[in-house]
Structures are given as structure tokens and as C-alpha cells.
mmCIF file of C-alpha atoms and ligand atoms in Angstrom:
data_model
loop_
_atom_site.group_PDB
_atom_site.id
_atom_site.type_symbol
_atom_site.label_atom_id
_atom_site.label_comp_id
_atom_site.label_asym_id
_atom_site.label_seq_id
_atom_site.Cartn_x
_atom_site.Cartn_y
_atom_site.Cartn_z
ATOM 1 C CA MET A 1 0.000 0.000 0.000
ATOM 2 C CA PRO A 2 1.548 3.355 -0.944
ATOM 3 C CA SER A 3 1.670 6.007 1.724
ATOM 4 C CA ILE A 4 1.022 9.408 0.220
ATOM 5 C CA ILE A 5 2.757 12.618 1.298
ATOM 6 C CA GLU A 6 0.016 15.007 2.327
ATOM 7 C CA SER A 7 2.053 17.934 3.609
ATOM 8 C CA ALA A 8 5.646 19.114 3.782
ATOM 9 C CA GLU A 9 6.661 22.218 5.724
ATOM 10 C CA VAL A 10 9.753 23.980 7.022
ATOM 11 C CA ILE A 11 10.232 25.249 10.582
ATOM 12 C CA VAL A 12 13.102 27.629 11.379
ATOM 13 C CA CYS A 13 13.862 28.158 15.068
ATOM 14 C CA SER A 14 16.746 29.319 17.219
ATOM 15 C CA PRO A 15 16.898 27.470 20.556
ATOM 16 C CA GLY A 16 20.469 28.467 21.441
ATOM 17 C CA ARG A 17 21.368 28.495 17.723
ATOM 18 C CA ASN A 18 19.514 28.333 14.395
ATOM 19 C CA TYR A 19 18.042 25.093 13.081
ATOM 20 C CA VAL A 20 16.019 24.378 9.928
ATOM 21 C CA THR A 21 13.612 21.459 10.330
ATOM 22 C CA VAL A 22 11.434 19.709 7.750
ATOM 23 C CA LYS A 23 8.147 18.078 8.717
ATOM 24 C CA ILE A 24 6.565 15.609 6.283
ATOM 25 C CA VAL A 25 3.141 14.122 7.046
ATOM 26 C CA THR A 26 1.573 11.172 5.193
ATOM 27 C CA SER A 27 -2.087 10.484 4.460
ATOM 28 C CA ASP A 28 -2.002 7.952 7.345
ATOM 29 C CA GLY A 29 -0.902 10.694 9.731
ATOM 30 C CA VAL A 30 2.683 9.444 10.073
ATOM 31 C CA VAL A 31 5.098 12.335 10.716
ATOM 32 C CA GLY A 32 8.733 12.303 9.512
ATOM 33 C CA TRP A 33 11.343 14.830 10.678
ATOM 34 C CA GLY A 34 14.370 16.031 8.719
ATOM 35 C CA ASP A 35 17.171 18.521 9.436
ATOM 36 C CA ALA A 36 18.354 21.010 6.779
ATOM 37 C CA THR A 37 20.590 23.331 8.812
ATOM 38 C CA VAL A 38 23.487 25.031 7.026
ATOM 39 C CA ASN A 39 25.236 27.156 9.647
ATOM 40 C CA GLY A 40 25.159 30.877 8.732
ATOM 41 C CA ARG A 41 23.048 30.308 5.558
ATOM 42 C CA GLU A 42 19.906 28.866 7.177
ATOM 43 C CA LEU A 43 17.287 30.901 5.314
ATOM 44 C CA ALA A 44 18.694 29.941 1.918
ATOM 45 C CA VAL A 45 17.939 26.254 2.580
ATOM 46 C CA ALA A 46 14.555 27.130 4.090
ATOM 47 C CA SER A 47 13.619 28.968 0.886
ATOM 48 C CA TYR A 48 14.999 26.199 -1.365
ATOM 49 C CA LEU A 49 12.756 23.767 0.479
ATOM 50 C CA ARG A 50 9.660 25.938 0.924
ATOM 51 C CA ASP A 51 9.658 27.465 -2.525
ATOM 52 C CA HIS A 52 11.045 24.654 -4.657
ATOM 53 C CA VAL A 53 10.977 21.231 -2.992
ATOM 54 C CA CYS A 54 8.043 20.954 -0.567
ATOM 55 C CA PRO A 55 5.369 21.662 -3.233
ATOM 56 C CA LEU A 56 6.797 18.817 -5.382
ATOM 57 C CA LEU A 57 6.548 16.290 -2.553
ATOM 58 C CA ILE A 58 2.777 16.500 -2.136
ATOM 59 C CA GLY A 59 1.079 13.398 -3.567
ATOM 60 C CA ARG A 60 4.310 11.360 -3.868
ATOM 61 C CA ASP A 61 4.654 7.888 -2.358
ATOM 62 C CA ALA A 62 6.595 8.373 0.916
ATOM 63 C CA GLN A 63 7.866 4.784 0.771
ATOM 64 C CA ARG A 64 9.902 5.338 -2.393
ATOM 65 C CA ILE A 65 12.885 7.002 -0.728
ATOM 66 C CA GLU A 66 15.516 6.289 -3.365
ATOM 67 C CA GLN A 67 13.222 7.215 -6.238
ATOM 68 C CA THR A 68 12.400 10.552 -4.576
ATOM 69 C CA TRP A 69 16.097 11.203 -3.879
ATOM 70 C CA GLN A 70 17.043 10.543 -7.507
ATOM 71 C CA TRP A 71 14.112 12.641 -8.660
ATOM 72 C CA LEU A 72 15.127 15.644 -6.570
ATOM 73 C CA TYR A 73 18.858 15.312 -7.343
ATOM 74 C CA LYS A 74 18.628 14.662 -11.075
ATOM 75 C CA GLY A 75 15.417 16.586 -11.679
ATOM 76 C CA GLY A 76 16.810 19.809 -10.202
ATOM 77 C CA TYR A 77 19.375 19.985 -13.032
ATOM 78 C CA TRP A 78 21.511 22.425 -10.907
ATOM 79 C CA ARG A 79 22.850 19.674 -8.743
ATOM 80 C CA ARG A 80 25.283 19.462 -5.794
ATOM 81 C CA GLY A 81 26.292 22.371 -3.524
ATOM 82 C CA PRO A 82 25.615 22.778 0.220
ATOM 83 C CA ILE A 83 22.133 24.294 -0.070
ATOM 84 C CA THR A 84 20.739 21.795 -2.570
ATOM 85 C CA MET A 85 22.240 18.783 -0.819
ATOM 86 C CA ALA A 86 21.125 19.854 2.684
ATOM 87 C CA ALA A 87 17.581 20.322 1.366
ATOM 88 C CA ILE A 88 17.542 16.915 -0.340
ATOM 89 C CA GLY A 89 19.221 15.442 2.744
ATOM 90 C CA ALA A 90 16.458 16.725 5.001
ATOM 91 C CA VAL A 91 13.771 15.127 2.824
ATOM 92 C CA ASP A 92 15.727 11.859 2.781
ATOM 93 C CA LEU A 93 16.003 11.849 6.610
ATOM 94 C CA ALA A 94 12.279 12.560 7.008
ATOM 95 C CA LEU A 95 11.374 9.723 4.600
ATOM 96 C CA TRP A 96 13.616 7.214 6.450
ATOM 97 C CA ASP A 97 11.949 8.376 9.689
ATOM 98 C CA ILE A 98 8.528 7.719 8.136
ATOM 99 C CA LYS A 99 9.535 4.312 6.775
ATOM 100 C CA GLY A 100 10.796 3.211 10.179
ATOM 101 C CA LYS A 101 7.626 4.442 11.869
ATOM 102 C CA GLU A 102 5.398 2.736 9.291
ATOM 103 C CA LEU A 103 7.224 -0.578 9.688
ATOM 104 C CA GLY A 104 7.609 -0.178 13.467
ATOM 105 C CA VAL A 105 11.427 -0.516 13.466
ATOM 106 C CA PRO A 106 14.409 1.761 14.172
ATOM 107 C CA VAL A 107 16.107 2.939 10.981
ATOM 108 C CA TYR A 108 19.331 1.006 11.669
ATOM 109 C CA GLN A 109 17.366 -2.250 11.301
ATOM 110 C CA LEU A 110 16.377 -1.159 7.797
ATOM 111 C CA LEU A 111 20.060 -0.593 7.000
ATOM 112 C CA GLY A 112 21.022 -4.181 7.799
ATOM 113 C CA GLY A 113 21.105 -4.056 11.601
ATOM 114 C CA ALA A 114 23.916 -3.321 14.049
ATOM 115 C CA VAL A 115 27.431 -4.499 13.182
ATOM 116 C CA ARG A 116 28.709 -3.335 16.584
ATOM 117 C CA GLU A 117 27.499 -2.791 20.138
ATOM 118 C CA GLY A 118 27.856 0.998 20.151
ATOM 119 C CA VAL A 119 29.276 3.966 18.238
ATOM 120 C CA LEU A 120 32.676 5.207 19.463
ATOM 121 C CA THR A 121 32.431 8.960 19.848
ATOM 122 C CA TYR A 122 34.708 11.949 20.439
ATOM 123 C CA ALA A 123 34.049 15.156 22.315
ATOM 124 C CA HIS A 124 35.550 18.646 21.973
ATOM 125 C CA ALA A 125 37.922 20.115 24.562
ATOM 126 C CA SER A 126 39.340 23.615 24.129
ATOM 127 C CA GLY A 127 41.266 26.062 26.301
ATOM 128 C CA TRP A 128 43.032 29.337 25.680
ATOM 129 C CA GLU A 129 45.950 28.303 27.874
ATOM 130 C CA VAL A 130 47.224 24.740 28.339
ATOM 131 C CA PRO A 131 45.960 24.346 31.976
ATOM 132 C CA GLN A 132 42.423 25.229 30.881
ATOM 133 C CA LEU A 133 42.699 22.807 27.985
ATOM 134 C CA LEU A 134 43.842 20.012 30.322
ATOM 135 C CA ASP A 135 40.911 20.748 32.649
ATOM 136 C CA ALA A 136 38.508 20.621 29.704
ATOM 137 C CA ILE A 137 39.974 17.277 28.617
ATOM 138 C CA ASP A 138 39.748 15.851 32.169
ATOM 139 C CA GLU A 139 36.096 16.844 32.292
ATOM 140 C CA LYS A 140 35.374 14.881 29.087
ATOM 141 C CA LEU A 141 37.357 11.857 30.263
ATOM 142 C CA GLU A 142 35.488 11.905 33.580
ATOM 143 C CA ALA A 143 32.219 11.967 31.622
ATOM 144 C CA GLY A 144 33.336 8.708 30.004
ATOM 145 C CA TYR A 145 34.735 9.805 26.633
ATOM 146 C CA LEU A 146 37.551 7.682 25.230
ATOM 147 C CA ALA A 147 38.449 10.198 22.503
ATOM 148 C CA VAL A 148 38.859 13.980 22.616
ATOM 149 C CA ARG A 149 39.596 16.706 20.078
ATOM 150 C CA ALA A 150 42.054 19.183 21.650
ATOM 151 C CA GLN A 151 42.292 22.853 20.531
ATOM 152 C CA SER A 152 44.265 25.608 22.222
ATOM 153 C CA GLY A 153 44.920 29.332 21.946
ATOM 154 C CA ILE A 154 48.161 30.794 20.613
ATOM 155 C CA PRO A 155 50.099 33.235 22.833
ATOM 156 C CA GLY A 156 49.820 36.816 21.677
ATOM 157 C CA ARG A 157 46.825 36.188 19.372
ATOM 158 C CA ARG A 158 43.363 37.479 20.114
ATOM 159 C CA SER A 159 41.357 34.666 18.616
ATOM 160 C CA VAL A 160 41.857 31.147 17.333
ATOM 161 C CA TYR A 161 39.514 28.699 15.629
ATOM 162 C CA ALA A 162 37.248 26.903 18.121
ATOM 163 C CA VAL A 163 38.745 28.511 21.238
ATOM 164 C CA ALA A 164 36.977 31.268 23.154
ATOM 165 C CA SER A 165 39.359 34.201 23.563
ATOM 166 C CA PRO A 166 39.864 35.476 27.138
ATOM 167 C CA GLU A 167 39.529 39.043 25.818
ATOM 168 C CA PRO A 168 36.056 40.246 24.877
ATOM 169 C CA GLY A 169 35.695 40.705 21.097
ATOM 170 C CA GLU A 170 34.474 43.875 19.348
ATOM 171 C CA PRO A 171 30.671 44.052 18.992
ATOM 172 C CA THR A 172 29.825 42.734 15.501
ATOM 173 C CA ASN A 173 26.431 44.452 14.961
ATOM 174 C CA GLY A 174 25.030 41.506 13.038
ATOM 175 C CA PHE A 175 28.182 40.969 10.950
ATOM 176 C CA PRO A 176 30.514 37.961 11.153
ATOM 177 C CA PRO A 177 33.134 38.243 13.915
ATOM 178 C CA VAL A 178 36.685 38.548 12.537
ATOM 179 C CA GLU A 179 39.443 36.264 13.844
ATOM 180 C CA VAL A 180 43.108 37.109 13.299
ATOM 181 C CA TRP A 181 45.307 34.204 12.244
ATOM 182 C CA ASP A 182 49.073 33.651 12.107
ATOM 183 C CA THR A 183 50.151 30.322 10.616
ATOM 184 C CA ASP A 184 53.779 30.520 11.797
ATOM 185 C CA ALA A 185 52.768 31.176 15.400
ATOM 186 C CA TYR A 186 50.346 28.247 15.221
ATOM 187 C CA LEU A 187 52.919 25.848 13.734
ATOM 188 C CA ARG A 188 55.475 26.818 16.390
ATOM 189 C CA HIS A 189 53.066 26.504 19.310
ATOM 190 C CA ILE A 190 50.713 23.573 18.713
ATOM 191 C CA PRO A 191 53.128 20.584 18.677
ATOM 192 C CA GLY A 192 54.296 21.443 22.231
ATOM 193 C CA VAL A 193 50.697 21.812 23.409
ATOM 194 C CA LEU A 194 49.715 18.420 22.034
ATOM 195 C CA GLU A 195 52.840 16.787 23.509
ATOM 196 C CA THR A 196 51.821 18.130 26.941
ATOM 197 C CA VAL A 197 48.299 16.829 26.391
ATOM 198 C CA ARG A 198 49.628 13.384 25.438
ATOM 199 C CA SER A 199 51.779 13.132 28.593
ATOM 200 C CA HIS A 200 48.787 14.288 30.644
ATOM 201 C CA VAL A 201 46.269 11.738 29.311
ATOM 202 C CA GLY A 202 48.586 8.748 28.744
ATOM 203 C CA ASP A 203 48.770 6.455 25.722
ATOM 204 C CA SER A 204 45.304 4.986 25.510
ATOM 205 C CA VAL A 205 43.165 8.124 25.041
ATOM 206 C CA ARG A 206 42.466 8.868 21.387
ATOM 207 C CA LEU A 207 43.526 12.444 20.655
ATOM 208 C CA LEU A 208 42.370 14.455 17.655
ATOM 209 C CA HIS A 209 43.202 17.928 16.387
ATOM 210 C CA ASP A 210 41.496 20.164 13.791
ATOM 211 C CA ALA A 211 43.506 22.667 11.685
ATOM 212 C CA HIS A 212 40.363 23.959 9.939
ATOM 213 C CA HIS A 213 41.610 24.198 6.352
ATOM 214 C CA ARG A 214 44.232 26.853 7.061
ATOM 215 C CA LEU A 215 47.544 25.404 5.927
ATOM 216 C CA THR A 216 49.328 24.966 2.625
ATOM 217 C CA PRO A 217 50.312 21.380 1.767
ATOM 218 C CA ILE A 218 53.937 21.864 2.825
ATOM 219 C CA GLU A 219 52.955 23.553 6.115
ATOM 220 C CA ALA A 220 50.548 20.699 6.756
ATOM 221 C CA ALA A 221 53.236 18.148 5.961
ATOM 222 C CA ARG A 222 55.550 19.762 8.497
ATOM 223 C CA LEU A 223 52.826 19.796 11.150
ATOM 224 C CA GLY A 224 51.989 16.137 10.494
ATOM 225 C CA LYS A 225 55.670 15.224 10.906
ATOM 226 C CA ASP A 226 56.083 17.326 14.061
ATOM 227 C CA LEU A 227 53.048 15.627 15.593
ATOM 228 C CA GLU A 228 54.124 12.057 14.897
ATOM 229 C CA PRO A 229 55.430 11.484 18.473
ATOM 230 C CA VAL A 230 51.980 12.495 19.826
ATOM 231 C CA ARG A 231 50.348 9.600 17.887
ATOM 232 C CA LEU A 232 47.151 11.462 17.052
ATOM 233 C CA PHE A 233 44.034 9.487 16.159
ATOM 234 C CA TRP A 234 43.801 12.045 13.358
ATOM 235 C CA LEU A 235 44.789 15.474 12.158
ATOM 236 C CA GLU A 236 41.742 17.095 10.580
ATOM 237 C CA ASP A 237 41.241 19.459 7.637
ATOM 238 C CA VAL A 238 44.838 20.548 7.283
ATOM 239 C CA THR A 239 44.321 22.018 3.802
ATOM 240 C CA PRO A 240 41.197 23.411 2.104
ATOM 241 C CA GLY A 241 38.935 20.621 0.824
ATOM 242 C CA GLU A 242 38.677 21.742 -2.785
ATOM 243 C CA ASN A 243 42.086 20.488 -3.936
ATOM 244 C CA GLN A 244 42.200 16.737 -3.532
ATOM 245 C CA GLU A 245 45.833 16.546 -4.725
ATOM 246 C CA ALA A 246 47.022 18.717 -1.817
ATOM 247 C CA LEU A 247 46.662 15.867 0.647
ATOM 248 C CA ARG A 248 48.708 13.566 -1.579
ATOM 249 C CA LEU A 249 51.699 15.733 -0.831
ATOM 250 C CA VAL A 250 50.934 15.826 2.902
ATOM 251 C CA ARG A 251 50.533 12.062 2.889
ATOM 252 C CA GLN A 252 53.948 11.484 1.326
ATOM 253 C CA HIS A 253 55.599 13.225 4.273
ATOM 254 C CA THR A 254 53.851 11.946 7.368
ATOM 255 C CA THR A 255 52.350 8.909 9.073
ATOM 256 C CA THR A 256 49.982 11.081 11.143
ATOM 257 C CA PRO A 257 46.482 9.882 10.116
ATOM 258 C CA LEU A 258 44.524 12.443 8.078
ATOM 259 C CA ALA A 259 40.801 13.266 8.097
ATOM 260 C CA ILE A 260 38.747 15.598 5.910
ATOM 261 C CA GLY A 261 35.207 16.044 4.619
ATOM 262 C CA GLU A 262 32.874 18.149 6.801
ATOM 263 C CA VAL A 263 32.272 20.680 4.005
ATOM 264 C CA PHE A 264 31.717 18.056 1.283
ATOM 265 C CA ASN A 265 28.261 17.467 -0.198
ATOM 266 C CA THR A 266 28.642 14.472 -2.501
ATOM 267 C CA ILE A 267 30.753 11.432 -3.221
ATOM 268 C CA TRP A 268 32.353 13.425 -6.043
ATOM 269 C CA ASP A 269 33.966 15.777 -3.495
ATOM 270 C CA CYS A 270 35.823 12.928 -1.777
ATOM 271 C CA MET A 271 36.370 10.331 -4.514
ATOM 272 C CA GLY A 272 39.945 11.411 -5.265
ATOM 273 C CA PHE A 273 40.957 11.524 -1.594
ATOM 274 C CA ILE A 274 39.583 8.026 -1.121
ATOM 275 C CA SER A 275 40.779 6.260 -4.270
ATOM 276 C CA GLY A 276 44.217 7.917 -3.956
ATOM 277 C CA GLN A 277 44.333 6.767 -0.328
ATOM 278 C CA TYR A 278 45.417 10.235 0.773
ATOM 279 C CA ILE A 279 43.205 10.098 3.864
ATOM 280 C CA ASP A 280 42.329 7.692 6.657
ATOM 281 C CA PHE A 281 38.909 9.119 7.588
ATOM 282 C CA VAL A 282 36.180 10.738 5.497
ATOM 283 C CA ARG A 283 34.033 13.133 7.541
ATOM 284 C CA THR A 284 30.919 14.059 5.536
ATOM 285 C CA SER A 285 27.836 14.901 7.565
ATOM 286 C CA VAL A 286 25.001 12.508 6.777
ATOM 287 C CA MET A 287 22.590 15.389 6.031
ATOM 288 C CA HIS A 288 24.999 17.774 4.261
ATOM 289 C CA ALA A 289 25.943 14.908 1.933
ATOM 290 C CA GLY A 290 22.307 14.471 0.880
ATOM 291 C CA GLY A 291 20.968 12.076 3.518
ATOM 292 C CA ILE A 292 21.273 8.436 4.520
ATOM 293 C CA SER A 293 20.727 7.161 0.968
ATOM 294 C CA PRO A 294 23.822 8.715 -0.687
ATOM 295 C CA SER A 295 25.928 8.517 2.499
ATOM 296 C CA ARG A 296 25.685 4.721 2.280
ATOM 297 C CA ARG A 297 27.352 4.947 -1.130
ATOM 298 C CA ILE A 298 30.186 7.128 0.236
ATOM 299 C CA ASN A 299 30.704 4.690 3.108
ATOM 300 C CA ASP A 300 30.845 1.638 0.855
ATOM 301 C CA TYR A 301 33.159 3.352 -1.607
ATOM 302 C CA ALA A 302 35.517 4.316 1.247
ATOM 303 C CA SER A 303 35.537 0.733 2.534
ATOM 304 C CA LEU A 304 37.077 -0.457 -0.754
ATOM 305 C CA TYR A 305 40.201 1.547 0.141
ATOM 306 C CA GLN A 306 40.231 0.880 3.916
ATOM 307 C CA VAL A 307 39.218 4.484 4.531
ATOM 308 C CA LYS A 308 37.004 4.773 7.599
ATOM 309 C CA VAL A 309 33.995 7.038 7.968
ATOM 310 C CA ALA A 310 33.794 9.534 10.820
ATOM 311 C CA PRO A 311 30.678 11.676 10.400
ATOM 312 C CA HIS A 312 30.656 15.370 11.219
ATOM 313 C CA GLY A 313 28.553 15.945 14.343
ATOM 314 C CA PRO A 314 28.772 19.563 15.482
ATOM 315 C CA SER A 315 26.006 21.342 17.400
ATOM 316 C CA ASP A 316 25.170 23.236 14.187
ATOM 317 C CA VAL A 317 23.405 20.213 12.707
ATOM 318 C CA SER A 318 20.327 19.303 14.726
ATOM 319 C CA PRO A 319 19.779 16.181 16.854
ATOM 320 C CA ILE A 320 17.794 14.796 13.884
ATOM 321 C CA THR A 321 21.014 14.607 11.836
ATOM 322 C CA MET A 322 22.879 13.221 14.851
ATOM 323 C CA ALA A 323 20.237 10.483 15.221
ATOM 324 C CA ALA A 324 20.372 9.647 11.500
ATOM 325 C CA SER A 325 24.155 9.486 11.682
ATOM 326 C CA LEU A 326 24.017 7.033 14.586
ATOM 327 C CA HIS A 327 21.584 4.716 12.756
ATOM 328 C CA LEU A 328 23.942 4.636 9.776
ATOM 329 C CA ASP A 329 27.099 4.386 11.941
ATOM 330 C CA ILE A 330 25.957 1.330 13.848
ATOM 331 C CA ALA A 331 25.225 -0.474 10.579
ATOM 332 C CA THR A 332 28.450 0.594 8.795
ATOM 333 C CA PRO A 333 31.363 -1.895 8.901
ATOM 334 C CA ASN A 334 34.029 0.753 8.177
ATOM 335 C CA LEU A 335 33.010 3.254 10.872
ATOM 336 C CA GLY A 336 35.963 5.007 12.514
ATOM 337 C CA ILE A 337 34.379 7.315 15.090
ATOM 338 C CA GLN A 338 31.437 9.742 15.424
ATOM 339 C CA GLU A 339 31.887 13.386 16.413
ATOM 340 C CA TYR A 340 29.514 14.487 19.169
ATOM 341 C CA MET A 341 29.738 18.095 20.217
ATOM 342 C CA GLY A 342 26.502 18.182 22.231
ATOM 343 C CA TYR A 343 23.698 20.772 22.198
ATOM 344 C CA PRO A 344 22.644 23.965 23.963
ATOM 345 C CA ARG A 345 20.110 23.283 26.735
ATOM 346 C CA GLU A 346 17.390 25.219 24.872
ATOM 347 C CA ALA A 347 17.893 23.037 21.782
ATOM 348 C CA LEU A 348 17.112 19.956 23.839
ATOM 349 C CA SER A 349 13.836 21.512 24.978
ATOM 350 C CA VAL A 350 12.728 21.603 21.319
ATOM 351 C CA PHE A 351 14.409 18.471 19.926
ATOM 352 C CA GLN A 352 13.998 15.405 22.111
ATOM 353 C CA PRO A 353 16.418 12.742 20.892
ATOM 354 C CA ASP A 354 16.218 9.219 22.275
ATOM 355 C CA TYR A 355 19.819 8.171 21.558
ATOM 356 C CA SER A 356 22.010 7.557 24.597
ATOM 357 C CA PHE A 357 25.644 7.880 25.680
ATOM 358 C CA ASP A 358 27.429 5.330 27.836
ATOM 359 C CA LYS A 359 31.172 4.923 28.574
ATOM 360 C CA GLY A 360 32.404 6.607 25.409
ATOM 361 C CA TYR A 361 29.838 5.071 23.053
ATOM 362 C CA LEU A 362 26.607 6.451 21.609
ATOM 363 C CA HIS A 363 23.643 4.167 20.978
ATOM 364 C CA PRO A 364 20.894 4.933 18.453
ATOM 365 C CA SER A 365 17.308 4.847 19.640
ATOM 366 C CA ASP A 366 15.294 1.618 19.415
ATOM 367 C CA ALA A 367 12.090 3.567 18.823
ATOM 368 C CA PRO A 368 10.556 3.252 15.327
ATOM 369 C CA GLY A 369 12.115 5.668 12.813
ATOM 370 C CA LEU A 370 14.995 7.993 13.740
ATOM 371 C CA GLY A 371 13.855 8.428 17.344
ATOM 372 C CA VAL A 372 13.726 12.222 17.694
ATOM 373 C CA GLU A 373 10.613 14.153 18.728
ATOM 374 C CA PHE A 374 10.283 17.813 17.732
ATOM 375 C CA ASP A 375 8.160 20.075 19.945
ATOM 376 C CA GLU A 376 6.583 22.608 17.577
ATOM 377 C CA VAL A 377 5.040 24.660 20.390
ATOM 378 C CA ALA A 378 8.375 24.950 22.234
ATOM 379 C CA ALA A 379 10.082 25.906 18.931
ATOM 380 C CA ARG A 380 7.806 28.949 18.537
ATOM 381 C CA ALA A 381 9.410 30.557 21.598
ATOM 382 C CA PHE A 382 12.773 30.695 19.738
ATOM 383 C CA PRO A 383 12.443 32.739 16.538
ATOM 384 C CA TYR A 384 15.279 32.830 13.953
ATOM 385 C CA GLU A 385 18.217 35.132 14.764
ATOM 386 C CA ARG A 386 20.647 36.177 12.049
ATOM 387 C CA SER A 387 24.022 34.731 12.871
ATOM 388 C CA TYR A 388 27.294 34.083 11.064
ATOM 389 C CA LEU A 389 30.357 31.951 11.473
ATOM 390 C CA PRO A 390 33.501 34.031 12.054
ATOM 391 C CA VAL A 391 35.762 34.939 9.141
ATOM 392 C CA ALA A 392 39.553 34.764 9.502
ATOM 393 C CA GLU A 393 42.124 37.309 8.363
ATOM 394 C CA ARG A 394 45.875 37.499 8.526
ATOM 395 C CA GLU A 395 47.255 40.413 10.553
ATOM 396 C CA ASP A 396 47.442 42.544 7.401
ATOM 397 C CA GLY A 397 43.754 41.962 6.675
ATOM 398 C CA THR A 398 44.108 39.286 3.974
ATOM 399 C CA PRO A 399 41.182 36.867 4.283
ATOM 400 C CA ILE A 400 42.149 33.233 4.936
ATOM 401 C CA ASP A 401 40.106 30.047 5.321
ATOM 402 C CA TRP A 402 38.222 29.896 8.613
HETATM 403 C C1 GCO B 1 34.127 20.262 13.540
HETATM 404 C C2 GCO B 1 34.001 21.532 12.805
HETATM 405 C C3 GCO B 1 32.932 22.464 13.241
HETATM 406 C C4 GCO B 1 32.719 23.535 12.199
HETATM 407 C C5 GCO B 1 31.287 23.956 12.163
HETATM 408 C C6 GCO B 1 30.990 24.970 11.084
HETATM 409 O O1 GCO B 1 35.129 19.602 13.326
HETATM 410 O O2 GCO B 1 33.209 19.955 14.265
HETATM 411 O O3 GCO B 1 35.190 22.037 12.357
HETATM 412 O O4 GCO B 1 33.101 22.935 14.531
HETATM 413 O O5 GCO B 1 33.515 24.632 12.430
HETATM 414 O O6 GCO B 1 30.487 22.833 11.986
HETATM 415 O O7 GCO B 1 29.625 25.224 11.028
HETATM 416 MG MG1 MG B 2 36.327 20.226 11.799
#
């Protein structure tokens, strides 16, 4: 029996930060939830969905997930890109949610069932100075995490990616905050910081570090080499993601494992990294890469080259994406690790996810579908607020990758 899509709508809310949510309802009254959040460009996806995708969904068979995905991807003609793929991804998530609810099973069962007991996860720990960073790491280890991403400030700099500066920033009046970046200072400082962290935590804790696309290949190669004694679990996003050949050069110089992929939208963005075996972990977000359906293809392709998948899981994708990621993770043989940054308290009053954390591992919900409830009444109390990611500049004002 087909199940017909009767309505599809978009809800934008800001419980602690902005989220774009898709609600699809079938003729049987089954509700599916999808996430379409693109940090700093939220209203563009909302319009893409409201104006161009939702009207096309009405009357379609909700059970035909792959057919709808192909229809939206190929039928749009202007394919790929973060806005298009997040919008299609949100529809895909909502349709998997509906299928699970209709069949009365959690989504991971539809993906072949669990291949492991839980999903290894890493948390973020940041500190301007090393003692604060060590305290932040201890807090995560005490909470049960077995893996931590460590970021620190750089002496003499006002702001650094992912680390709150001790000095108050200039008011931005609705514009992106500007961060000042100095690659040489970073390359001189960070190996010592991570060595201190390694001696503090011992050998068994998995340590990760994110360079956020800011280095040239040869700078990245030097950093990878300098960090070899620290035995990182991975070094993330050392060079910008557009040039797949850049990591080939980095790879030739270092045995530090490399990860990249949070800004990718399709398998085409990571094919060269994977087939060239330039990376160890591919980090696409399940929603930003177009949903569960195409993410399965990325995962399988990566497995051919022993590349592991390690989905992006920041607080700027909603708990619906996190839940979808966990369903796919637990059913994916070549999973490496899942990022889990956590959510603002207000966000968890609107999104009610049923996944759980225990001793370093996340577990997807066993409820039918994705296992996240969305409280529409609570969401109304948090209207959209314009907000941007920071931009980075060198000291002379030249813009650089953030
Ligand atoms: C990560 C990321 C994020 C991004 C953010 C941008 O590794 O989690 O680098 O923190 O900066 O998702 O919106
Ligand atoms: Mg990152």
C-alpha cells in the first residue's frame, strides 16, 4: 500500500542556535522529521525547500525514498552544492523516519542491523591556555569519553579557531566576527601543546586535532611530521577541501592519520581523496551529503580503500542529523568514530532525541524511525536570529580560510 505525502513544511527556530527542520506528514498521519541546517546560511535552505521542494513532494509515495532522492537530485538539473544537498538530505532523513515508523522498526534495522554494540564517539575540549585545555579534557574523560579533540589558543593572538578568547571581542552588529590568524605562530606553538596533552592523558586516550583548512600542503606536511610522536588518532582538515591533490603531498611526508570532509556534499567531493588513499577518515555529515541514501554509497566506496567514515557531528546540525548518523554508523562496517559536540540546553527543549551515551559510546534509539521528537510549540518561543560563522584574516587583513 503506498503512503502518500500530504504535507511538507519547514520550521526555522533558534533554541540556542539556528536550526532548519522539515516536517513531512503522510495520508495515514505518520510524521517524519528532517534537518536542513546550514550554519550561517539557514534561510537559503529554508527557501529552497519551501519554494522549490516541498510543493513537489505533495502526492508522492513516501515509501519510495531512493526514487524521490534521484528525482530531486537529477530533476533539479543544478545539482550538488551545500544548499541543494542539505535540502535533499532533510527530505531523505524525514522519509527514512517515516519508513521506520510505518514498519515499526528503528532505521538502523532497515540498513542491515547493528554491526557493533555501540558507536565510538569523540568530544571537543578547548582552552586558551594549556591548563584550561587540560581541565577541559579531564572533564570529558570523567564523563566517560575515550576520545577527545584538543584545541588551544596561541600566545599573543586574540582569537583562534574553536577557542573562546579570554579578551572580549568587538561588537559585531550583526556581521561575522573577525578572527586574526598567524600560521607561523600556530605551527610553532601547537606541537608542544599536544605533547603536553599526550603526557597528561597517557597512551590509551584517542587524541584528535582540527587545523580547519588553514595550511598549505607543505605547512601541513611539516605539522603532520612534528606531531608524529603524539600519535594522534587524526589530524583534521589541514588544507582546504577543494584540492584533492594537496593531501597527496601531505601524505607522502607523514604517518599522522589524516581526516577531511565536513564541508563536502557528494561522493564526487571525496572520490579522489579516497581512491588515492590520501586520507584515513572521510568526515561528511550525513545530512549535508544528501541524507542516509547517498551517504551509504560514500561509506561503501571508502571501505574499498580501507578508509574509515567519521561523520561530522557539530552542534550546528540538529539532533535529527545526529540520530540519523548514529543509525547509519551502527550499521556501517568501516566506521571510525562519530563526532559528538553536544547541544545547547534550549535546543534539547525543542528536539527530544532518544539516543544515549554510555562509557564513550553512543547508541541509536530503538524507537521506530529515527527516534527524535520535535516540539513545535516549544520551537515557537525561539524565533530565527541572524548569525554568522567568524571569518579569519591574517594580521594585514588578507582573508584566509576559517
Ligand atoms: C568540527 C568543525 C565544526 C565547524 C562547524 C561549522 O570539526 O566539528 O570544524 O566545529 O567549524 O560545523 O559550522
Ligand atoms: Mg572540523
